[in-house]
């Protein structure tokens, strides 16, 4: 077998510190870039009170507060009375969460040489997609948003990409109809357990059979569903459908756990969490929820508490797209997650990049140290499968094994694969798996 990554396969395993260092190297590949301008609105009256010399240091006070409370953001002085803050994220809504945190951080009084003063901070912000948006446009939009914010006395954001507000409203309205008229459908993509050679679970991926536009992929409507306030309805529909489909699978002898993608926004939505728990508990369904780590970082307290509620009723929690967003080892170990899914960006480049095998290998070790099983998503080639197998990856998912397919096709797939499920030694298992997957 040709193996471009063999130096990794034979390298000694990194020690614990090595694992943490490598895991910390995981490069975020965010899809949004944000700039926030924070201006001290009451600079002039405070300067009158504390004098010019002290007033000139006010920006440093704001910077110190921001850096202490939100250390992941890059903050620097942008003039006598304003601060520029830059950061990245994987959803447009990250900006709103950070603006809330910034407002809270700056709302508390500042100690100016023993006297407490409130600073009225005005926020103007801009969001742009990476890599399409250039930094200068982003700053100009943040400046325009700040000018607006000064007049209305509340934060203003300008988005440079994604559907406009009117388009979001239209899509959200169409989605409501789609949910009621059964235009949505779920496809399933199996996850294969490498050592056991078993398909123990499948991920449900939503599609929209649009009456005019044909089949629409989730990338084109999930953000609008989130921004337009229909993601809860959509996800409850998904859960109901997955429960029905899981029963059908069970009745035909395939006891698979079905994983559903849960938008980060919903982890802080108590009404959604109540409804989802009720649905799953009443059906006694074997489900899993995939959530991204970034979605937890937004509001860790309620996200962790709600994930625990899900875990308590038997829902398996998987961390999706690991390495693609903002990763935090501090939160990772607090999550009641049993699976960690390595983002497909690392997996698809596994055998062509020098760094990605290191990252994947260290992530597998890290997840195992945290007693989680590892799923590699985006497995497209035999070379990637071989490398992942030797690295100790527990499960694989990707076009090499199966594309997302309809429920009936999944049942056929499962029936055809039954004879591959006998346990064998690793080498023989691998050869058989590779042979089986070559067919498809
Ligand atoms: P995800 O959860 O990370 O799902 C994996 C995506 O990668 C899927 O795209 C899948 O079709 C694709 N994929 C699977 N194997 C391969 C492979 O070998 N190579 C490549 N290049 N791609 C592969 P899809 O179905 O378009 O979904 C995109 C994203 O949309 C999902 O990413 C998930 O974040 C979101 N999504 C899908 N269904 C739902 C849903 O019901 N609710 C929510 N909130 N989000 C959903
Ligand atoms: Mg997923
Ligand atoms: Mg994923």
CSV table of C-alpha atoms and ligand atoms in Angstrom, one decimal:
chain,number,residue,atom,x,y,z
A,1,UNK,CA,0.0,0.0,0.0
A,2,UNK,CA,1.5,3.4,-0.9
A,3,UNK,CA,1.4,5.6,2.1
A,4,UNK,CA,2.4,9.2,1.9
A,5,UNK,CA,2.0,9.7,5.7
A,6,UNK,CA,4.1,6.8,6.9
A,7,UNK,CA,6.5,9.0,8.8
A,8,UNK,CA,3.5,9.9,11.0
A,9,UNK,CA,2.4,6.3,11.3
A,10,UNK,CA,5.8,5.2,12.7
A,11,UNK,CA,6.5,8.3,14.8
A,12,UNK,CA,6.4,7.7,18.6
A,13,UNK,CA,3.2,8.9,20.1
A,14,UNK,CA,3.5,12.4,21.5
A,15,UNK,CA,3.5,12.7,25.3
A,16,UNK,CA,0.6,14.4,27.1
A,17,UNK,CA,2.2,17.9,26.9
A,18,UNK,CA,2.9,17.2,23.3
A,19,UNK,CA,-0.7,16.3,22.7
A,20,UNK,CA,-1.9,19.5,24.2
A,21,UNK,CA,0.6,21.6,22.3
A,22,UNK,CA,-0.3,20.0,19.0
A,23,UNK,CA,-4.0,20.2,19.7
A,24,UNK,CA,-3.6,23.9,20.5
A,25,UNK,CA,-2.0,24.2,17.1
A,26,UNK,CA,-5.3,23.3,15.4
A,27,UNK,CA,-5.8,26.2,13.1
A,28,UNK,CA,-9.2,27.8,13.1
A,29,UNK,CA,-10.6,28.1,9.6
A,30,UNK,CA,-13.4,30.6,10.3
A,31,UNK,CA,-15.8,31.7,7.7
A,32,UNK,CA,-16.6,35.2,9.1
A,33,UNK,CA,-14.4,38.1,10.1
A,34,UNK,CA,-15.7,40.9,12.4
A,35,UNK,CA,-14.6,44.4,13.3
A,36,UNK,CA,-16.1,46.3,16.3
A,37,UNK,CA,-15.4,49.9,16.9
A,38,UNK,CA,-16.0,50.9,20.5
A,39,UNK,CA,-16.1,54.6,21.2
A,40,UNK,CA,-16.3,56.4,24.5
A,41,UNK,CA,-19.5,58.4,24.0
A,42,UNK,CA,-19.1,60.6,27.1
A,43,UNK,CA,-15.4,61.3,26.5
A,44,UNK,CA,-15.8,65.1,26.6
A,45,UNK,CA,-17.7,65.3,30.0
A,46,UNK,CA,-15.3,62.9,31.6
A,47,UNK,CA,-12.3,64.8,30.3
A,48,UNK,CA,-13.8,68.0,31.8
A,49,UNK,CA,-13.9,66.1,35.1
A,50,UNK,CA,-10.6,64.2,35.2
A,51,UNK,CA,-8.4,66.5,33.0
A,52,UNK,CA,-6.8,66.0,29.7
A,53,UNK,CA,-3.9,63.8,30.8
A,54,UNK,CA,-6.0,61.2,32.6
A,55,UNK,CA,-8.6,61.4,29.8
A,56,UNK,CA,-6.0,60.4,27.3
A,57,UNK,CA,-5.5,57.1,29.2
A,58,UNK,CA,-9.2,56.2,29.1
A,59,UNK,CA,-8.7,54.1,26.0
A,60,UNK,CA,-6.2,52.1,27.9
A,61,UNK,CA,-8.8,51.4,30.6
A,62,UNK,CA,-11.3,50.2,28.0
A,63,UNK,CA,-8.6,48.0,26.4
A,64,UNK,CA,-7.6,46.5,29.7
A,65,UNK,CA,-11.3,45.6,30.4
A,66,UNK,CA,-11.8,44.1,27.0
A,67,UNK,CA,-8.6,42.1,27.1
A,68,UNK,CA,-9.3,40.8,30.7
A,69,UNK,CA,-12.9,39.8,29.9
A,70,UNK,CA,-12.6,38.6,26.3
A,71,UNK,CA,-8.9,37.5,25.9
A,72,UNK,CA,-9.6,35.8,22.6
A,73,UNK,CA,-10.4,39.1,20.8
A,74,UNK,CA,-7.7,41.3,19.3
A,75,UNK,CA,-8.1,44.8,20.7
A,76,UNK,CA,-6.1,47.9,20.2
A,77,UNK,CA,-6.4,51.7,20.4
A,78,UNK,CA,-7.9,53.4,17.4
A,79,UNK,CA,-7.8,57.0,18.4
A,80,UNK,CA,-8.1,59.1,21.5
A,81,UNK,CA,-11.5,57.8,22.5
A,82,UNK,CA,-12.0,54.6,20.5
A,83,UNK,CA,-10.9,51.0,20.5
A,84,UNK,CA,-10.9,48.6,17.5
A,85,UNK,CA,-11.6,45.0,18.1
A,86,UNK,CA,-11.2,42.2,15.6
A,87,UNK,CA,-12.0,38.5,15.7
A,88,UNK,CA,-13.2,35.6,13.6
A,89,UNK,CA,-16.1,33.2,13.9
A,90,UNK,CA,-18.0,30.5,12.0
A,91,UNK,CA,-21.4,32.2,12.0
A,92,UNK,CA,-22.7,35.7,11.4
A,93,UNK,CA,-24.5,35.5,14.7
A,94,UNK,CA,-21.2,35.3,16.6
A,95,UNK,CA,-21.0,39.0,16.3
A,96,UNK,CA,-24.2,39.6,18.2
A,97,UNK,CA,-23.0,37.3,21.0
A,98,UNK,CA,-19.7,39.1,21.2
A,99,UNK,CA,-21.4,42.5,21.1
A,100,UNK,CA,-23.5,41.5,24.1
A,101,UNK,CA,-20.5,40.3,26.0
A,102,UNK,CA,-18.6,43.6,25.2
A,103,UNK,CA,-21.6,45.7,26.3
A,104,UNK,CA,-21.8,43.8,29.6
A,105,UNK,CA,-18.0,44.0,30.1
A,106,UNK,CA,-18.0,47.8,29.5
A,107,UNK,CA,-21.2,48.5,31.5
A,108,UNK,CA,-19.6,48.2,34.8
A,109,UNK,CA,-18.0,51.4,36.2
A,110,UNK,CA,-14.3,52.1,35.6
A,111,UNK,CA,-12.0,52.9,38.4
A,112,UNK,CA,-10.3,56.2,37.4
A,113,UNK,CA,-7.7,56.8,40.1
A,114,UNK,CA,-10.0,55.8,43.0
A,115,UNK,CA,-13.2,57.3,41.5
A,116,UNK,CA,-15.8,55.2,39.8
A,117,UNK,CA,-17.1,56.4,36.5
A,118,UNK,CA,-19.4,54.9,33.9
A,119,UNK,CA,-18.2,55.1,30.3
A,120,UNK,CA,-21.0,55.3,27.7
A,121,UNK,CA,-19.5,53.0,25.0
A,122,UNK,CA,-21.1,53.2,21.6
A,123,UNK,CA,-20.5,50.2,19.3
A,124,UNK,CA,-20.4,50.0,15.5
A,125,UNK,CA,-19.6,46.7,14.0
A,126,UNK,CA,-19.2,45.0,10.6
A,127,UNK,CA,-19.2,41.4,9.5
A,128,UNK,CA,-17.7,40.0,6.3
A,129,UNK,CA,-17.2,36.6,4.9
A,130,UNK,CA,-13.7,35.1,4.7
A,131,UNK,CA,-11.9,35.4,2.3
A,132,UNK,CA,-14.1,37.5,0.1
A,133,UNK,CA,-14.2,40.6,2.3
A,134,UNK,CA,-11.1,42.9,2.5
A,135,UNK,CA,-10.1,44.5,5.7
A,136,UNK,CA,-10.4,48.1,4.5
A,137,UNK,CA,-14.1,47.6,3.5
A,138,UNK,CA,-14.7,46.0,6.9
A,139,UNK,CA,-13.3,48.9,8.8
A,140,UNK,CA,-15.2,51.4,6.6
A,141,UNK,CA,-18.5,49.6,7.3
A,142,UNK,CA,-17.7,49.5,11.0
A,143,UNK,CA,-17.1,53.3,10.9
A,144,UNK,CA,-20.4,53.8,9.1
A,145,UNK,CA,-22.2,51.5,11.6
A,146,UNK,CA,-20.6,53.6,14.5
A,147,UNK,CA,-21.8,56.8,12.9
A,148,UNK,CA,-25.4,55.3,12.9
A,149,UNK,CA,-25.0,54.0,16.4
A,150,UNK,CA,-24.1,57.5,17.7
A,151,UNK,CA,-27.5,58.7,16.6
A,152,UNK,CA,-29.7,55.9,17.8
A,153,UNK,CA,-27.7,55.1,21.0
A,154,UNK,CA,-27.5,51.4,20.5
A,155,UNK,CA,-25.1,49.1,18.8
A,156,UNK,CA,-25.3,48.9,15.0
A,157,UNK,CA,-23.9,46.1,12.7
A,158,UNK,CA,-23.4,46.1,9.0
A,159,UNK,CA,-23.1,42.8,7.2
A,160,UNK,CA,-21.1,42.7,4.0
A,161,UNK,CA,-22.2,39.2,2.9
A,162,UNK,CA,-24.9,36.7,3.1
A,163,UNK,CA,-28.5,37.3,2.4
A,164,UNK,CA,-29.8,40.7,3.2
A,165,UNK,CA,-32.4,41.1,5.9
A,166,UNK,CA,-35.3,41.1,3.4
A,167,UNK,CA,-33.9,37.9,1.7
A,168,UNK,CA,-33.6,36.3,5.2
A,169,UNK,CA,-37.3,37.1,6.0
A,170,UNK,CA,-38.4,35.8,2.6
A,171,UNK,CA,-36.4,32.5,3.0
A,172,UNK,CA,-37.6,32.1,6.6
A,173,UNK,CA,-41.2,32.5,5.4
A,174,UNK,CA,-40.7,30.0,2.6
A,175,UNK,CA,-39.1,27.6,5.1
A,176,UNK,CA,-42.2,27.7,7.3
A,177,UNK,CA,-44.3,26.7,4.4
A,178,UNK,CA,-41.7,24.0,3.4
A,179,UNK,CA,-41.9,22.5,6.9
A,180,UNK,CA,-45.7,22.4,6.9
A,181,UNK,CA,-45.9,21.1,3.3
A,182,UNK,CA,-43.3,18.4,3.8
A,183,UNK,CA,-40.8,19.8,1.3
A,184,UNK,CA,-37.9,18.9,3.6
A,185,UNK,CA,-36.3,15.5,3.6
A,186,UNK,CA,-33.5,13.8,5.5
A,187,UNK,CA,-30.7,12.0,3.9
A,188,UNK,CA,-28.5,9.7,5.9
A,189,UNK,CA,-24.7,9.2,5.9
A,190,UNK,CA,-23.4,6.2,7.7
A,191,UNK,CA,-20.6,6.3,10.2
A,192,UNK,CA,-18.4,3.1,10.1
A,193,UNK,CA,-16.7,1.8,13.1
A,194,UNK,CA,-13.2,0.9,11.8
A,195,UNK,CA,-12.2,-1.8,14.2
A,196,UNK,CA,-15.6,-3.4,14.6
A,197,UNK,CA,-16.4,-3.0,10.9
A,198,UNK,CA,-19.9,-2.0,11.9
A,199,UNK,CA,-22.2,0.8,11.0
A,200,UNK,CA,-23.4,1.8,14.4
A,201,UNK,CA,-24.9,5.1,13.5
A,202,UNK,CA,-25.8,7.5,10.7
A,203,UNK,CA,-26.0,11.3,10.4
A,204,UNK,CA,-29.2,12.9,9.2
A,205,UNK,CA,-28.6,15.8,6.8
A,206,UNK,CA,-31.5,17.9,5.7
A,207,UNK,CA,-32.4,18.8,2.1
A,208,UNK,CA,-35.1,21.1,0.8
A,209,UNK,CA,-37.1,20.0,-2.2
A,210,UNK,CA,-37.9,23.5,-3.4
A,211,UNK,CA,-40.9,23.7,-5.8
A,212,UNK,CA,-39.0,26.1,-8.1
A,213,UNK,CA,-35.3,25.8,-7.3
A,214,UNK,CA,-35.1,22.0,-7.0
A,215,UNK,CA,-33.0,20.4,-4.3
A,216,UNK,CA,-31.4,23.0,-2.0
A,217,UNK,CA,-28.5,22.1,0.2
A,218,UNK,CA,-28.4,23.1,3.9
A,219,UNK,CA,-25.5,25.5,3.3
A,220,UNK,CA,-28.0,27.7,1.4
A,221,UNK,CA,-30.8,27.9,4.0
A,222,UNK,CA,-29.6,27.0,7.5
A,223,UNK,CA,-28.1,30.4,8.2
A,224,UNK,CA,-31.3,32.1,7.0
A,225,UNK,CA,-33.3,29.7,9.2
A,226,UNK,CA,-31.2,30.8,12.2
A,227,UNK,CA,-31.3,34.5,11.4
A,228,UNK,CA,-35.0,34.3,10.4
A,229,UNK,CA,-36.1,32.5,13.6
A,230,UNK,CA,-37.2,29.2,12.1
A,231,UNK,CA,-34.3,27.0,13.1
A,232,UNK,CA,-36.2,25.7,16.1
A,233,UNK,CA,-39.2,24.6,14.0
A,234,UNK,CA,-36.8,23.1,11.4
A,235,UNK,CA,-34.9,21.1,14.0
A,236,UNK,CA,-37.9,19.9,15.8
A,237,UNK,CA,-39.2,18.6,12.4
A,238,UNK,CA,-35.8,16.9,11.9
A,239,UNK,CA,-36.0,15.2,15.3
A,240,UNK,CA,-39.5,14.0,14.6
A,241,UNK,CA,-38.6,12.6,11.2
A,242,UNK,CA,-35.4,11.0,12.5
A,243,UNK,CA,-37.4,9.3,15.3
A,244,UNK,CA,-39.8,7.8,12.7
A,245,UNK,CA,-37.0,6.8,10.4
A,246,UNK,CA,-35.0,5.3,13.3
A,247,UNK,CA,-38.1,3.1,14.2
A,248,UNK,CA,-38.3,1.9,10.6
A,249,UNK,CA,-34.6,1.0,10.7
A,250,UNK,CA,-35.0,-0.8,14.0
A,251,UNK,CA,-38.0,-2.7,12.7
A,252,UNK,CA,-36.0,-4.0,9.9
A,253,UNK,CA,-33.2,-5.2,12.2
A,254,UNK,CA,-30.8,-2.2,12.0
A,255,UNK,CA,-30.5,-0.7,15.4
A,256,UNK,CA,-28.6,2.5,14.4
A,257,UNK,CA,-28.3,5.7,16.4
A,258,UNK,CA,-29.3,8.7,14.3
A,259,UNK,CA,-27.3,11.9,14.7
A,260,UNK,CA,-28.9,15.2,14.1
A,261,UNK,CA,-27.1,18.5,13.6
A,262,UNK,CA,-28.1,21.1,16.2
A,263,UNK,CA,-27.5,24.7,15.5
A,264,UNK,CA,-25.5,26.5,18.3
A,265,UNK,CA,-28.3,29.1,18.6
A,266,UNK,CA,-30.6,26.4,19.9
A,267,UNK,CA,-28.3,25.4,22.8
A,268,UNK,CA,-29.4,28.5,24.7
A,269,UNK,CA,-33.0,28.2,23.7
A,270,UNK,CA,-34.8,26.7,26.7
A,271,UNK,CA,-38.1,26.3,24.9
A,272,UNK,CA,-36.4,24.3,22.2
A,273,UNK,CA,-34.4,22.2,24.7
A,274,UNK,CA,-37.6,21.4,26.6
A,275,UNK,CA,-39.5,20.4,23.4
A,276,UNK,CA,-36.5,18.4,22.1
A,277,UNK,CA,-36.1,16.5,25.4
A,278,UNK,CA,-39.9,15.8,25.5
A,279,UNK,CA,-39.9,14.4,21.9
A,280,UNK,CA,-36.9,12.2,22.5
A,281,UNK,CA,-37.9,10.9,25.9
A,282,UNK,CA,-41.5,10.1,24.9
A,283,UNK,CA,-40.3,8.2,21.8
A,284,UNK,CA,-37.4,6.5,23.8
A,285,UNK,CA,-35.5,7.1,20.6
A,286,UNK,CA,-31.8,6.3,20.0
A,287,UNK,CA,-30.5,9.7,18.9
A,288,UNK,CA,-27.3,11.7,18.9
A,289,UNK,CA,-26.8,15.5,18.6
A,290,UNK,CA,-23.9,17.0,16.7
A,291,UNK,CA,-22.9,20.4,17.9
A,292,UNK,CA,-19.9,22.6,17.1
A,293,UNK,CA,-17.5,23.7,19.7
A,294,UNK,CA,-17.9,27.3,18.7
A,295,UNK,CA,-21.6,27.1,19.5
A,296,UNK,CA,-20.7,26.2,23.0
A,297,UNK,CA,-18.2,29.0,23.4
A,298,UNK,CA,-21.0,31.6,22.7
A,299,UNK,CA,-22.8,30.9,25.9
A,300,UNK,CA,-20.9,28.1,27.7
A,301,UNK,CA,-22.9,28.0,30.8
A,302,UNK,CA,-26.3,27.3,29.3
A,303,UNK,CA,-24.9,25.3,26.4
A,304,UNK,CA,-23.1,22.9,28.8
A,305,UNK,CA,-26.1,22.7,31.1
A,306,UNK,CA,-28.4,21.9,28.2
A,307,UNK,CA,-26.0,19.4,26.6
A,308,UNK,CA,-26.0,17.7,30.0
A,309,UNK,CA,-29.8,17.6,29.9
A,310,UNK,CA,-29.6,15.9,26.5
A,311,UNK,CA,-26.9,13.5,27.6
A,312,UNK,CA,-29.0,12.6,30.8
A,313,UNK,CA,-31.9,11.3,28.6
A,314,UNK,CA,-29.5,9.1,26.6
A,315,UNK,CA,-28.7,11.4,23.6
A,316,UNK,CA,-25.1,10.9,22.5
A,317,UNK,CA,-23.4,14.2,22.1
A,318,UNK,CA,-20.8,14.6,19.3
A,319,UNK,CA,-18.6,17.6,18.7
A,320,UNK,CA,-18.8,18.4,15.0
A,321,UNK,CA,-16.3,20.1,12.8
A,322,UNK,CA,-13.5,20.0,15.4
A,323,UNK,CA,-10.6,22.2,14.4
A,324,UNK,CA,-12.6,24.4,11.9
A,325,UNK,CA,-13.8,27.0,14.4
A,326,UNK,CA,-12.7,28.4,17.6
A,327,UNK,CA,-11.4,25.6,19.7
A,328,UNK,CA,-10.9,25.8,23.4
A,329,UNK,CA,-9.5,22.9,25.4
A,330,UNK,CA,-11.0,24.5,28.6
A,331,UNK,CA,-14.6,23.9,27.3
A,332,UNK,CA,-13.8,20.7,25.5
A,333,UNK,CA,-13.2,18.8,28.7
A,334,UNK,CA,-16.4,20.1,30.3
A,335,UNK,CA,-18.7,18.9,27.5
A,336,UNK,CA,-20.6,15.7,28.1
A,337,UNK,CA,-19.5,14.6,24.6
A,338,UNK,CA,-18.8,11.0,23.7
A,339,UNK,CA,-17.7,11.6,20.1
A,340,UNK,CA,-15.3,14.1,18.5
A,341,UNK,CA,-15.7,14.6,14.7
A,342,UNK,CA,-12.6,15.9,13.0
A,343,UNK,CA,-13.5,18.5,10.4
A,344,UNK,CA,-13.4,17.3,6.9
A,345,UNK,CA,-11.0,20.1,5.9
A,346,UNK,CA,-8.2,18.3,7.7
A,347,UNK,CA,-9.3,14.8,6.5
A,348,UNK,CA,-9.6,15.6,2.8
A,349,UNK,CA,-6.0,17.0,2.9
A,350,UNK,CA,-4.7,14.3,5.1
A,351,UNK,CA,-2.4,12.7,2.6
A,352,UNK,CA,-1.4,15.8,0.7
A,353,UNK,CA,-0.4,18.1,3.5
A,354,UNK,CA,2.5,17.9,6.0
A,355,UNK,CA,0.7,19.6,8.9
A,356,UNK,CA,-2.8,18.0,8.7
A,357,UNK,CA,-1.7,14.5,9.6
A,358,UNK,CA,0.0,15.9,12.7
A,359,UNK,CA,-3.1,17.8,13.7
A,360,UNK,CA,-5.4,14.7,13.1
A,361,UNK,CA,-3.0,12.4,15.0
A,362,UNK,CA,-2.8,14.8,18.0
A,363,UNK,CA,-6.6,15.3,17.9
A,364,UNK,CA,-7.2,11.5,18.0
A,365,UNK,CA,-4.8,11.2,21.0
A,366,UNK,CA,-6.4,14.2,22.7
A,367,UNK,CA,-9.9,12.8,22.2
A,368,UNK,CA,-8.9,9.4,23.5
A,369,UNK,CA,-7.3,11.1,26.6
A,370,UNK,CA,-10.7,12.7,27.2
A,371,UNK,CA,-12.4,9.3,26.7
A,372,UNK,CA,-14.1,10.3,23.5
A,373,UNK,CA,-14.4,8.3,20.3
A,374,UNK,CA,-13.1,10.0,17.2
A,375,UNK,CA,-14.9,10.2,13.9
A,376,UNK,CA,-13.2,11.4,10.8
A,377,UNK,CA,-15.6,13.1,8.4
A,378,UNK,CA,-14.9,13.7,4.7
A,379,UNK,CA,-13.0,10.4,4.1
A,380,UNK,CA,-12.8,10.3,0.3
A,381,UNK,CA,-9.8,8.1,-0.5
A,382,UNK,CA,-8.4,4.8,0.5
A,383,UNK,CA,-5.1,6.5,1.4
A,384,UNK,CA,-6.9,8.7,4.0
A,385,UNK,CA,-8.8,5.6,5.3
A,386,UNK,CA,-5.5,3.7,5.7
A,387,UNK,CA,-3.8,6.5,7.5
A,388,UNK,CA,-6.7,7.1,9.8
A,389,UNK,CA,-7.0,3.4,10.6
A,390,UNK,CA,-3.3,3.2,11.6
A,391,UNK,CA,-3.6,6.5,13.6
A,392,UNK,CA,-6.3,4.8,15.7
A,393,UNK,CA,-9.3,6.7,14.5
A,394,UNK,CA,-12.5,5.0,15.7
A,395,UNK,CA,-15.0,5.8,13.1
A,396,UNK,CA,-15.0,7.1,9.5
A,397,UNK,CA,-17.6,8.8,7.4
A,398,UNK,CA,-17.3,10.1,3.9
A,399,UNK,CA,-18.0,9.7,0.2
A,400,UNK,CA,-15.6,6.7,0.1
A,401,UNK,CA,-18.1,4.8,2.2
A,402,UNK,CA,-21.3,6.4,1.2
A,403,UNK,CA,-22.7,9.8,0.2
A,404,UNK,CA,-25.7,11.0,2.2
A,405,UNK,CA,-28.6,8.7,0.9
A,406,UNK,CA,-32.3,8.3,1.4
A,407,UNK,CA,-33.6,6.0,4.1
A,408,UNK,CA,-34.5,3.2,1.7
A,409,UNK,CA,-31.0,3.3,0.1
A,410,UNK,CA,-29.5,3.2,3.6
A,411,UNK,CA,-31.5,0.0,4.4
A,412,UNK,CA,-30.2,-1.6,1.2
A,413,UNK,CA,-26.7,-0.5,2.0
A,414,UNK,CA,-26.9,-2.0,5.5
A,415,UNK,CA,-28.3,-5.3,4.2
A,416,UNK,CA,-25.5,-5.6,1.6
A,417,UNK,CA,-22.8,-4.9,4.2
A,418,UNK,CA,-24.0,-7.4,6.8
A,419,UNK,CA,-21.5,-10.1,5.8
A,420,UNK,CA,-18.6,-7.7,6.6
A,421,UNK,CA,-19.4,-7.4,10.3
A,422,UNK,CA,-17.4,-10.4,11.7
A,423,UNK,CA,-14.6,-9.3,13.9
A,424,UNK,CA,-11.1,-10.0,12.6
A,425,UNK,CA,-7.6,-8.9,13.3
A,426,UNK,CA,-6.9,-5.3,12.4
A,427,UNK,CA,-4.9,-6.0,9.3
A,428,UNK,CA,-7.4,-8.4,7.9
A,429,UNK,CA,-10.2,-6.1,8.8
A,430,UNK,CA,-8.5,-3.3,7.1
A,431,UNK,CA,-8.0,-5.3,3.9
A,432,UNK,CA,-11.6,-6.4,3.9
A,433,UNK,CA,-12.9,-2.9,4.6
A,434,UNK,CA,-10.8,-1.5,1.8
A,435,UNK,CA,-12.0,-4.2,-0.6
A,436,UNK,CA,-15.6,-3.7,0.4
A,437,UNK,CA,-15.4,0.0,0.0
A,438,UNK,CA,-13.6,-0.2,-3.3
A,439,UNK,CA,-16.8,-1.8,-4.7
A,440,UNK,CA,-19.0,1.3,-4.0
B,1,LIG,P1,-21.8,18.7,8.7
B,1,LIG,O1,-22.7,18.3,9.8
B,1,LIG,O2,-20.3,18.8,9.1
B,1,LIG,O3,-22.0,17.6,7.6
B,1,LIG,C1,-21.0,17.1,6.8
B,1,LIG,C2,-21.2,17.7,5.4
B,1,LIG,O4,-20.1,17.2,4.6
B,1,LIG,C3,-22.4,17.3,4.7
B,1,LIG,O5,-22.8,18.4,3.8
B,1,LIG,C4,-22.0,16.1,3.9
B,1,LIG,O6,-22.8,15.9,2.7
B,1,LIG,C5,-20.6,16.5,3.5
B,1,LIG,N1,-19.7,15.3,3.3
B,1,LIG,C6,-19.9,14.1,3.8
B,1,LIG,N2,-18.9,13.3,3.4
B,1,LIG,C7,-18.1,14.1,2.6
B,1,LIG,C8,-16.8,13.8,1.9
B,1,LIG,O7,-16.3,12.7,1.9
B,1,LIG,N3,-16.3,14.8,1.3
B,1,LIG,C9,-16.8,16.1,1.2
B,1,LIG,N4,-16.2,17.0,0.6
B,1,LIG,N5,-18.0,16.4,1.9
B,1,LIG,C10,-18.6,15.4,2.6
B,1,LIG,P2,-24.2,18.9,3.7
B,1,LIG,O8,-25.2,17.8,3.8
B,1,LIG,O9,-24.3,19.9,2.6
B,1,LIG,O10,-24.4,19.7,5.1
B,1,LIG,C11,-23.6,20.8,5.3
B,1,LIG,C12,-23.8,21.3,6.7
B,1,LIG,O11,-25.1,21.8,6.9
B,1,LIG,C13,-23.6,20.2,7.8
B,1,LIG,O12,-22.2,20.0,8.0
B,1,LIG,C14,-24.3,20.8,8.9
B,1,LIG,O13,-23.5,21.7,9.6
B,1,LIG,C15,-25.5,21.6,8.3
B,1,LIG,N6,-26.7,20.8,8.4
B,1,LIG,C16,-27.1,19.7,7.6
B,1,LIG,N7,-28.3,19.3,8.0
B,1,LIG,C17,-28.6,20.1,9.1
B,1,LIG,C18,-29.8,20.1,10.0
B,1,LIG,O14,-30.7,19.3,9.9
B,1,LIG,N8,-29.8,21.1,11.0
B,1,LIG,C19,-28.7,22.0,11.1
B,1,LIG,N9,-28.8,22.9,12.1
B,1,LIG,N10,-27.7,22.0,10.3
B,1,LIG,C20,-27.6,21.0,9.3
B,2,LIG,MG1,-22.6,17.1,11.4
B,3,LIG,MG1,-19.1,18.2,10.3
